[in-house]
mmCIF file of C-alpha atoms and ligand atoms in Angstrom:
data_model
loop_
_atom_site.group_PDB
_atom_site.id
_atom_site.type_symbol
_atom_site.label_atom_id
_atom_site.label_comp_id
_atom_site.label_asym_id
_atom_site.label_seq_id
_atom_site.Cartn_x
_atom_site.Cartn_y
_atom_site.Cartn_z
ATOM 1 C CA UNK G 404 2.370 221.109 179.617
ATOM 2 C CA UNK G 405 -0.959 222.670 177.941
ATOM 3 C CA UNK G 406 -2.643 220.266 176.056
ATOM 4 C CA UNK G 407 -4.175 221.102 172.579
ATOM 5 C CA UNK G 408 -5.948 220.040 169.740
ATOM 6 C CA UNK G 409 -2.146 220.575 167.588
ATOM 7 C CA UNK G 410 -0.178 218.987 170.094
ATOM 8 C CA UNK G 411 -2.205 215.653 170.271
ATOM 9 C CA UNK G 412 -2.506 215.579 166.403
ATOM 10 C CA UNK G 413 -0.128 214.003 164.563
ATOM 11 C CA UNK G 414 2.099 215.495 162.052
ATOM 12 C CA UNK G 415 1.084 214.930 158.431
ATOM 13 C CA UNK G 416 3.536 213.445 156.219
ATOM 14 C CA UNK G 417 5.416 215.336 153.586
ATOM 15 C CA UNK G 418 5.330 213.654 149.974
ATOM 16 C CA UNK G 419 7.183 214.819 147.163
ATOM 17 C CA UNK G 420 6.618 213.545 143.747
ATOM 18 C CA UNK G 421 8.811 214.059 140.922
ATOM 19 C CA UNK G 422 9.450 212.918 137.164
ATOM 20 C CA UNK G 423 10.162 214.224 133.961
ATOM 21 C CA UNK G 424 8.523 217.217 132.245
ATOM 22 C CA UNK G 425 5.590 215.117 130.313
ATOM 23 C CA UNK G 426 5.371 212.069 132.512
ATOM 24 C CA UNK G 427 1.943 213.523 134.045
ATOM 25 C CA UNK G 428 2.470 214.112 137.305
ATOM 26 C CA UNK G 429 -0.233 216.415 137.249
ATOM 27 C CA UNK G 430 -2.731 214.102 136.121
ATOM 28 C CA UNK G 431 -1.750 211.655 138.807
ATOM 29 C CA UNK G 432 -1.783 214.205 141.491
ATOM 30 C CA UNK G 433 -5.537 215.324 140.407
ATOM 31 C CA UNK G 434 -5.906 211.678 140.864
ATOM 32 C CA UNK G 435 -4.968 212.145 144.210
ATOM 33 C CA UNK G 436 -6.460 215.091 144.901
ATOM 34 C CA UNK G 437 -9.618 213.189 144.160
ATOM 35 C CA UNK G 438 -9.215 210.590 147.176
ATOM 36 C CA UNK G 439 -10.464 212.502 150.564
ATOM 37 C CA UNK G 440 -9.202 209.647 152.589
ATOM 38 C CA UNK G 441 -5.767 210.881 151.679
ATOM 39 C CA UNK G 442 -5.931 213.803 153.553
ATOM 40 C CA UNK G 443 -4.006 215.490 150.630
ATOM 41 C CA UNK G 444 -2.869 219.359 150.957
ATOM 42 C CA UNK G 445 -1.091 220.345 147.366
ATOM 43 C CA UNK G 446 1.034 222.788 147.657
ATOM 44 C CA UNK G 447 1.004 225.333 144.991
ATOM 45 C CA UNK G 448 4.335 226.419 143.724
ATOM 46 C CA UNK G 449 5.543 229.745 142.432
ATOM 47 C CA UNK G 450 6.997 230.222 139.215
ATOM 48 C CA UNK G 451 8.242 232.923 136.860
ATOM 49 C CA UNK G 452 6.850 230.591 133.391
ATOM 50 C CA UNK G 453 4.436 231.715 130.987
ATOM 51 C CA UNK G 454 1.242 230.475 131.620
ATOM 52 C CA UNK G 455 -0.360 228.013 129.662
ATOM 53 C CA UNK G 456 -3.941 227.742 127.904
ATOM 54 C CA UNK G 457 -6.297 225.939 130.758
ATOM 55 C CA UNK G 458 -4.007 227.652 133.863
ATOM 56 C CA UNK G 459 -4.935 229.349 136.283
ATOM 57 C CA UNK G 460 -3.522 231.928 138.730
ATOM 58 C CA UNK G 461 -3.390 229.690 142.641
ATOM 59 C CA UNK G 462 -4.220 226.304 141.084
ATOM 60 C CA UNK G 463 -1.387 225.123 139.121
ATOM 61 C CA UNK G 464 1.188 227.972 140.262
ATOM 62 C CA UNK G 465 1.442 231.458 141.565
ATOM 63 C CA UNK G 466 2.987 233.042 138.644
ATOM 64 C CA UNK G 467 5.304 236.132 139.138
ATOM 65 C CA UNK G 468 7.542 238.321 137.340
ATOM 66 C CA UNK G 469 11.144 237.215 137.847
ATOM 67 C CA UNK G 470 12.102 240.350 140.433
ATOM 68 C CA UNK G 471 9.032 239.350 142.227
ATOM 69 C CA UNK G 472 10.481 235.834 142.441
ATOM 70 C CA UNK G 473 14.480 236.426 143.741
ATOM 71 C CA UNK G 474 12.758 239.050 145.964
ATOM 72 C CA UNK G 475 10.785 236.067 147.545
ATOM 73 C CA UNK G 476 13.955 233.783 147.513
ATOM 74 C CA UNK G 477 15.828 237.033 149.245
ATOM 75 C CA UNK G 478 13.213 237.398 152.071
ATOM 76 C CA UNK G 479 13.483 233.654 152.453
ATOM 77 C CA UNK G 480 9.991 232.151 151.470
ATOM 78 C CA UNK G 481 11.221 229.178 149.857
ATOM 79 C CA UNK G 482 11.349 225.635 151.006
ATOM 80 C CA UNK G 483 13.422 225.239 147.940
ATOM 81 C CA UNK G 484 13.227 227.120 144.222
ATOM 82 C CA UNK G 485 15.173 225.801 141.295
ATOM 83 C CA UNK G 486 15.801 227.389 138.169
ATOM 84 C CA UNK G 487 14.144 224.720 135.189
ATOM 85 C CA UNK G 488 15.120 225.308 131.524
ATOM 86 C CA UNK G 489 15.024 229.252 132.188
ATOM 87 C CA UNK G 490 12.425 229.409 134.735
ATOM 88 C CA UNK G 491 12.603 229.525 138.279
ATOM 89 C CA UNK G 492 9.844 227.582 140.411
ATOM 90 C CA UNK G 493 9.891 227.609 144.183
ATOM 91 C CA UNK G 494 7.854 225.716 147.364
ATOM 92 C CA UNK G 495 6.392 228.467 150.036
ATOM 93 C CA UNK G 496 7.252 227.805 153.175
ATOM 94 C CA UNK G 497 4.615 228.947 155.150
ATOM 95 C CA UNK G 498 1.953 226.752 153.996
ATOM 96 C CA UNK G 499 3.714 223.540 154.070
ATOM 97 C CA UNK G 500 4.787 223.968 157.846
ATOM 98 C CA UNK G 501 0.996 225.269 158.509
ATOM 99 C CA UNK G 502 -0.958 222.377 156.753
ATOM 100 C CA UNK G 503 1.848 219.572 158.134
ATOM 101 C CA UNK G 504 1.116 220.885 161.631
ATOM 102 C CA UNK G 505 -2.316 220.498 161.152
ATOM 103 C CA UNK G 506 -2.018 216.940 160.275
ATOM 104 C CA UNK G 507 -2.362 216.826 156.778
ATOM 105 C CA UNK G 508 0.052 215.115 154.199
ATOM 106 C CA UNK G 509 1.683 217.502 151.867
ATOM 107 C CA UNK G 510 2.209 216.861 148.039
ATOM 108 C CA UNK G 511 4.869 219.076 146.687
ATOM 109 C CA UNK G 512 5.587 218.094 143.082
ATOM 110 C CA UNK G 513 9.020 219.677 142.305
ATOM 111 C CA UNK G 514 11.905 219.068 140.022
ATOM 112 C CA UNK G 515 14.822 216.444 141.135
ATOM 113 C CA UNK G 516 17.583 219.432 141.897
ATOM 114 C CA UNK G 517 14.000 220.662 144.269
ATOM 115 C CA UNK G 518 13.529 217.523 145.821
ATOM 116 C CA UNK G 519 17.253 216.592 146.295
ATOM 117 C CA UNK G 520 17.477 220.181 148.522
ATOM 118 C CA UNK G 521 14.505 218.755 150.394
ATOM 119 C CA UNK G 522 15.305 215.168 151.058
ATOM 120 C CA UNK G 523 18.989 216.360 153.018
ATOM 121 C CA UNK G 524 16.425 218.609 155.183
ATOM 122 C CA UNK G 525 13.926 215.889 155.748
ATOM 123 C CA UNK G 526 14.917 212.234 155.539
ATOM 124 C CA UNK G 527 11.376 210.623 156.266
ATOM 125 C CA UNK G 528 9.846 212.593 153.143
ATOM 126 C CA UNK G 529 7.795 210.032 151.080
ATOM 127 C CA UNK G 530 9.820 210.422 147.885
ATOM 128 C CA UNK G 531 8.185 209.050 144.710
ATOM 129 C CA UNK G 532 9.709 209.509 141.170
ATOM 130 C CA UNK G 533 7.044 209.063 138.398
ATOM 131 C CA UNK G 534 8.584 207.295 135.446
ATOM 132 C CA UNK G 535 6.700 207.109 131.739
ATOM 133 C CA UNK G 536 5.685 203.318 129.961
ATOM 134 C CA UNK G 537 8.534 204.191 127.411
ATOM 135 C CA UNK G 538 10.755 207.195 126.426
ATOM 136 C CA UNK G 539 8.552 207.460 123.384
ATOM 137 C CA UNK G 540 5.447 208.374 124.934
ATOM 138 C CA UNK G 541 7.125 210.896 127.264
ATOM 139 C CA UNK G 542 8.022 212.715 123.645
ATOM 140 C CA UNK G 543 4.481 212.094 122.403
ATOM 141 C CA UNK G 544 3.370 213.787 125.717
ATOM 142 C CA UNK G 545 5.548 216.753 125.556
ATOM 143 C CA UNK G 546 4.917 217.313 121.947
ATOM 144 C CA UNK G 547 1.312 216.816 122.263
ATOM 145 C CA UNK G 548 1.024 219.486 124.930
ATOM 146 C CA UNK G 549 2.233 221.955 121.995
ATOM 147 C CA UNK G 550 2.680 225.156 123.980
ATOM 148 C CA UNK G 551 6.004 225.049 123.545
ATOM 149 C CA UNK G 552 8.404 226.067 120.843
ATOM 150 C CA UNK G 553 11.008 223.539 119.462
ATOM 151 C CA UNK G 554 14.092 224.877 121.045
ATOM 152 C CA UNK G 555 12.270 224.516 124.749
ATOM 153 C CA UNK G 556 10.796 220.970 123.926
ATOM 154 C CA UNK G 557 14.262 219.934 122.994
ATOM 155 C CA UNK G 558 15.900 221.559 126.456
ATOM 156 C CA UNK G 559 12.981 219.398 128.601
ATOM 157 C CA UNK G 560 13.696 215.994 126.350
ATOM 158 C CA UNK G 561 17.495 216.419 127.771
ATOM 159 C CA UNK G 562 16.333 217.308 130.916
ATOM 160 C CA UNK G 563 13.752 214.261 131.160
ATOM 161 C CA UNK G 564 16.676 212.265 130.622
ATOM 162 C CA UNK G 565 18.953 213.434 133.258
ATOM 163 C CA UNK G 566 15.909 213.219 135.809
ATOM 164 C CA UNK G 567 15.209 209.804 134.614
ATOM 165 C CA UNK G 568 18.795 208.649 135.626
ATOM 166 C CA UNK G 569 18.441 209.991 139.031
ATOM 167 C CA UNK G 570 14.952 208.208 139.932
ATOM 168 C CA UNK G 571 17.285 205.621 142.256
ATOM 169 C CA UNK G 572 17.182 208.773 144.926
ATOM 170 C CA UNK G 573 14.104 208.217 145.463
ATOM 171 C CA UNK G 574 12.575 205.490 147.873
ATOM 172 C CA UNK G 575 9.056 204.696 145.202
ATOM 173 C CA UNK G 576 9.385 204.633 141.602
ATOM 174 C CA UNK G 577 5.918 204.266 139.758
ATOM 175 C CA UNK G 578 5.213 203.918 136.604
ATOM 176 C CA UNK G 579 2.516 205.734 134.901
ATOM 177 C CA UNK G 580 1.098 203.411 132.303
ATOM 178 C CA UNK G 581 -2.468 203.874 133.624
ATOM 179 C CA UNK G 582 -3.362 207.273 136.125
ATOM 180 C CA UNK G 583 -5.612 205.392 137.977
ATOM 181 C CA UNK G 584 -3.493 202.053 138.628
ATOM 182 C CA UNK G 585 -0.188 204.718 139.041
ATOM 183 C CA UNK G 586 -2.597 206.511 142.447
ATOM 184 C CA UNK G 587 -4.264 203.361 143.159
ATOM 185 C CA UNK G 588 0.181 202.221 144.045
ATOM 186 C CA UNK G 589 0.939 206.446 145.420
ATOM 187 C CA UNK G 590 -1.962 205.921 147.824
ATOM 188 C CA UNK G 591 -1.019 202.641 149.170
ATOM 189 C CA UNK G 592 2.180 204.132 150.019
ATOM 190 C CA UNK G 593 1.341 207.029 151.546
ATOM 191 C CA UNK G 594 -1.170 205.044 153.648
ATOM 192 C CA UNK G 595 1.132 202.756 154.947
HETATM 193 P P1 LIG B 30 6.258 222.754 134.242
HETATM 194 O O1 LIG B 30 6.807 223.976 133.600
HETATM 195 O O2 LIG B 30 6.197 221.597 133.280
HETATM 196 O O3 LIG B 30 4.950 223.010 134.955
HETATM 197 O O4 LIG B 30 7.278 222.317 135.390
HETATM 198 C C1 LIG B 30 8.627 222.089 135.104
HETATM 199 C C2 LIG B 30 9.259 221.325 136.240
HETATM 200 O O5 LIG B 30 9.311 222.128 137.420
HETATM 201 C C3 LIG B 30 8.487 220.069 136.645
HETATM 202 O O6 LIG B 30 9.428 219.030 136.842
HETATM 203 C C4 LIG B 30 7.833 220.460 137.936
HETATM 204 O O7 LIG B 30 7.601 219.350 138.790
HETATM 205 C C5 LIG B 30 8.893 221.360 138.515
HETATM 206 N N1 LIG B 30 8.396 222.220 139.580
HETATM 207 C C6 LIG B 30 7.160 222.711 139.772
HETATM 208 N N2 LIG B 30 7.097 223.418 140.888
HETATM 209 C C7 LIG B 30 8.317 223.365 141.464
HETATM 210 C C8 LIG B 30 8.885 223.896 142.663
HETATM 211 O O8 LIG B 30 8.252 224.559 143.474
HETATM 212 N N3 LIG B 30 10.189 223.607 142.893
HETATM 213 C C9 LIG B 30 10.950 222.882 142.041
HETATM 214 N N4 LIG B 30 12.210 222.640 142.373
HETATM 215 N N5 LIG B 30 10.447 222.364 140.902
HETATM 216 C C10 LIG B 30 9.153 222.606 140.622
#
């Protein structure tokens, strides 16, 4: 057998953090982003949503018209895409298989229908579900963002709550009271 650099290095690990629209999961994952010891690869997702003052095009998604989108889930470049209150978002594949062969970990931060599709395809994911200090502050969040009209802020508050009640699928739940202390607990874990 020929021996090389990718067959000797170990596999990264794939992490997928969820939680409910306004629980900052991007905050935390900057967080973790931060931390070099981590060996962190995001993977940037693709979606078909507006996008918002302080985005950009590659860093927070790839975002594409909606033909451009079911013509990527046609030619089969998803991990796994989910349609989220009227949007669809999706994981490449490519890049996630590259950057896990090359021994990195890989963060995908996806929805719970997402994650569920990815958890029956790989069992030792690290699966962490983000969950706010209270219900209240989640609104505060969402509202505070205000990029978002009422009838959308109202579909993601229902939607919070039906992710909330599925956090049990997932083998971490952290709370988010404080970024720091919440990557401070996602780094242990993904360490261990
Ligand atoms: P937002 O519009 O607030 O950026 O994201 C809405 C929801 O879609 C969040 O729960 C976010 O984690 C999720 N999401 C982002 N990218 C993906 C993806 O590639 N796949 C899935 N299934 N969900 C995603």
């Amino acid at each position: 057998m020929e021996i090389t650099i990718s067959s000797i290095m170990k596999r990264g690990k794939l992490i997928i953090l969820s939680g409910p629209s306004g629980v900052g999961k991007g905050t935390v994952r900057m967080a973790l982003m931060a931390r070099p010891e981590l060996s962190l690869f995001y993977s940037v997702s693709m979606t078909t949503r507006p996008m918002r003052a302080g985005e950009a095009e590659g860093r927070e998604y790839y975002f594409v018209t909606k033909e451009e989108f079911l013509r990527k889930v046609e030619e089969g470049n998803f991990l796994e895409w989910n349609e989220f209150v009227g949007n669809y978002y999706g994981t490449p594949k490519d890049k996630v298989e590259e950057k896990l062969n090359e021994g990195k970990n890989v963060l995908l931060e996806i929805d719970v229908n997402g994650a569920r599709k990815v958890m029956e395809n790989c069992k030792d994911a690290v699966t962490i579900f983000l969950i706010p200090p209270s219900i209240e502050k989640l609104e505060e969040r969402i509202r505070g963002r205000r990029t978002e009209e009422e009838s959308i802020i109202q579909e993601r508050l229902a939607k919070a709550e039906s992710e909330l009640a599925q956090a049990h699928l997932y083998k971490h739940t952290i709370c988010n009271d404080k970024v720091e202390k919440a990557a401070d607990e996602i780094a242990k874990i993904i360490l261990a």
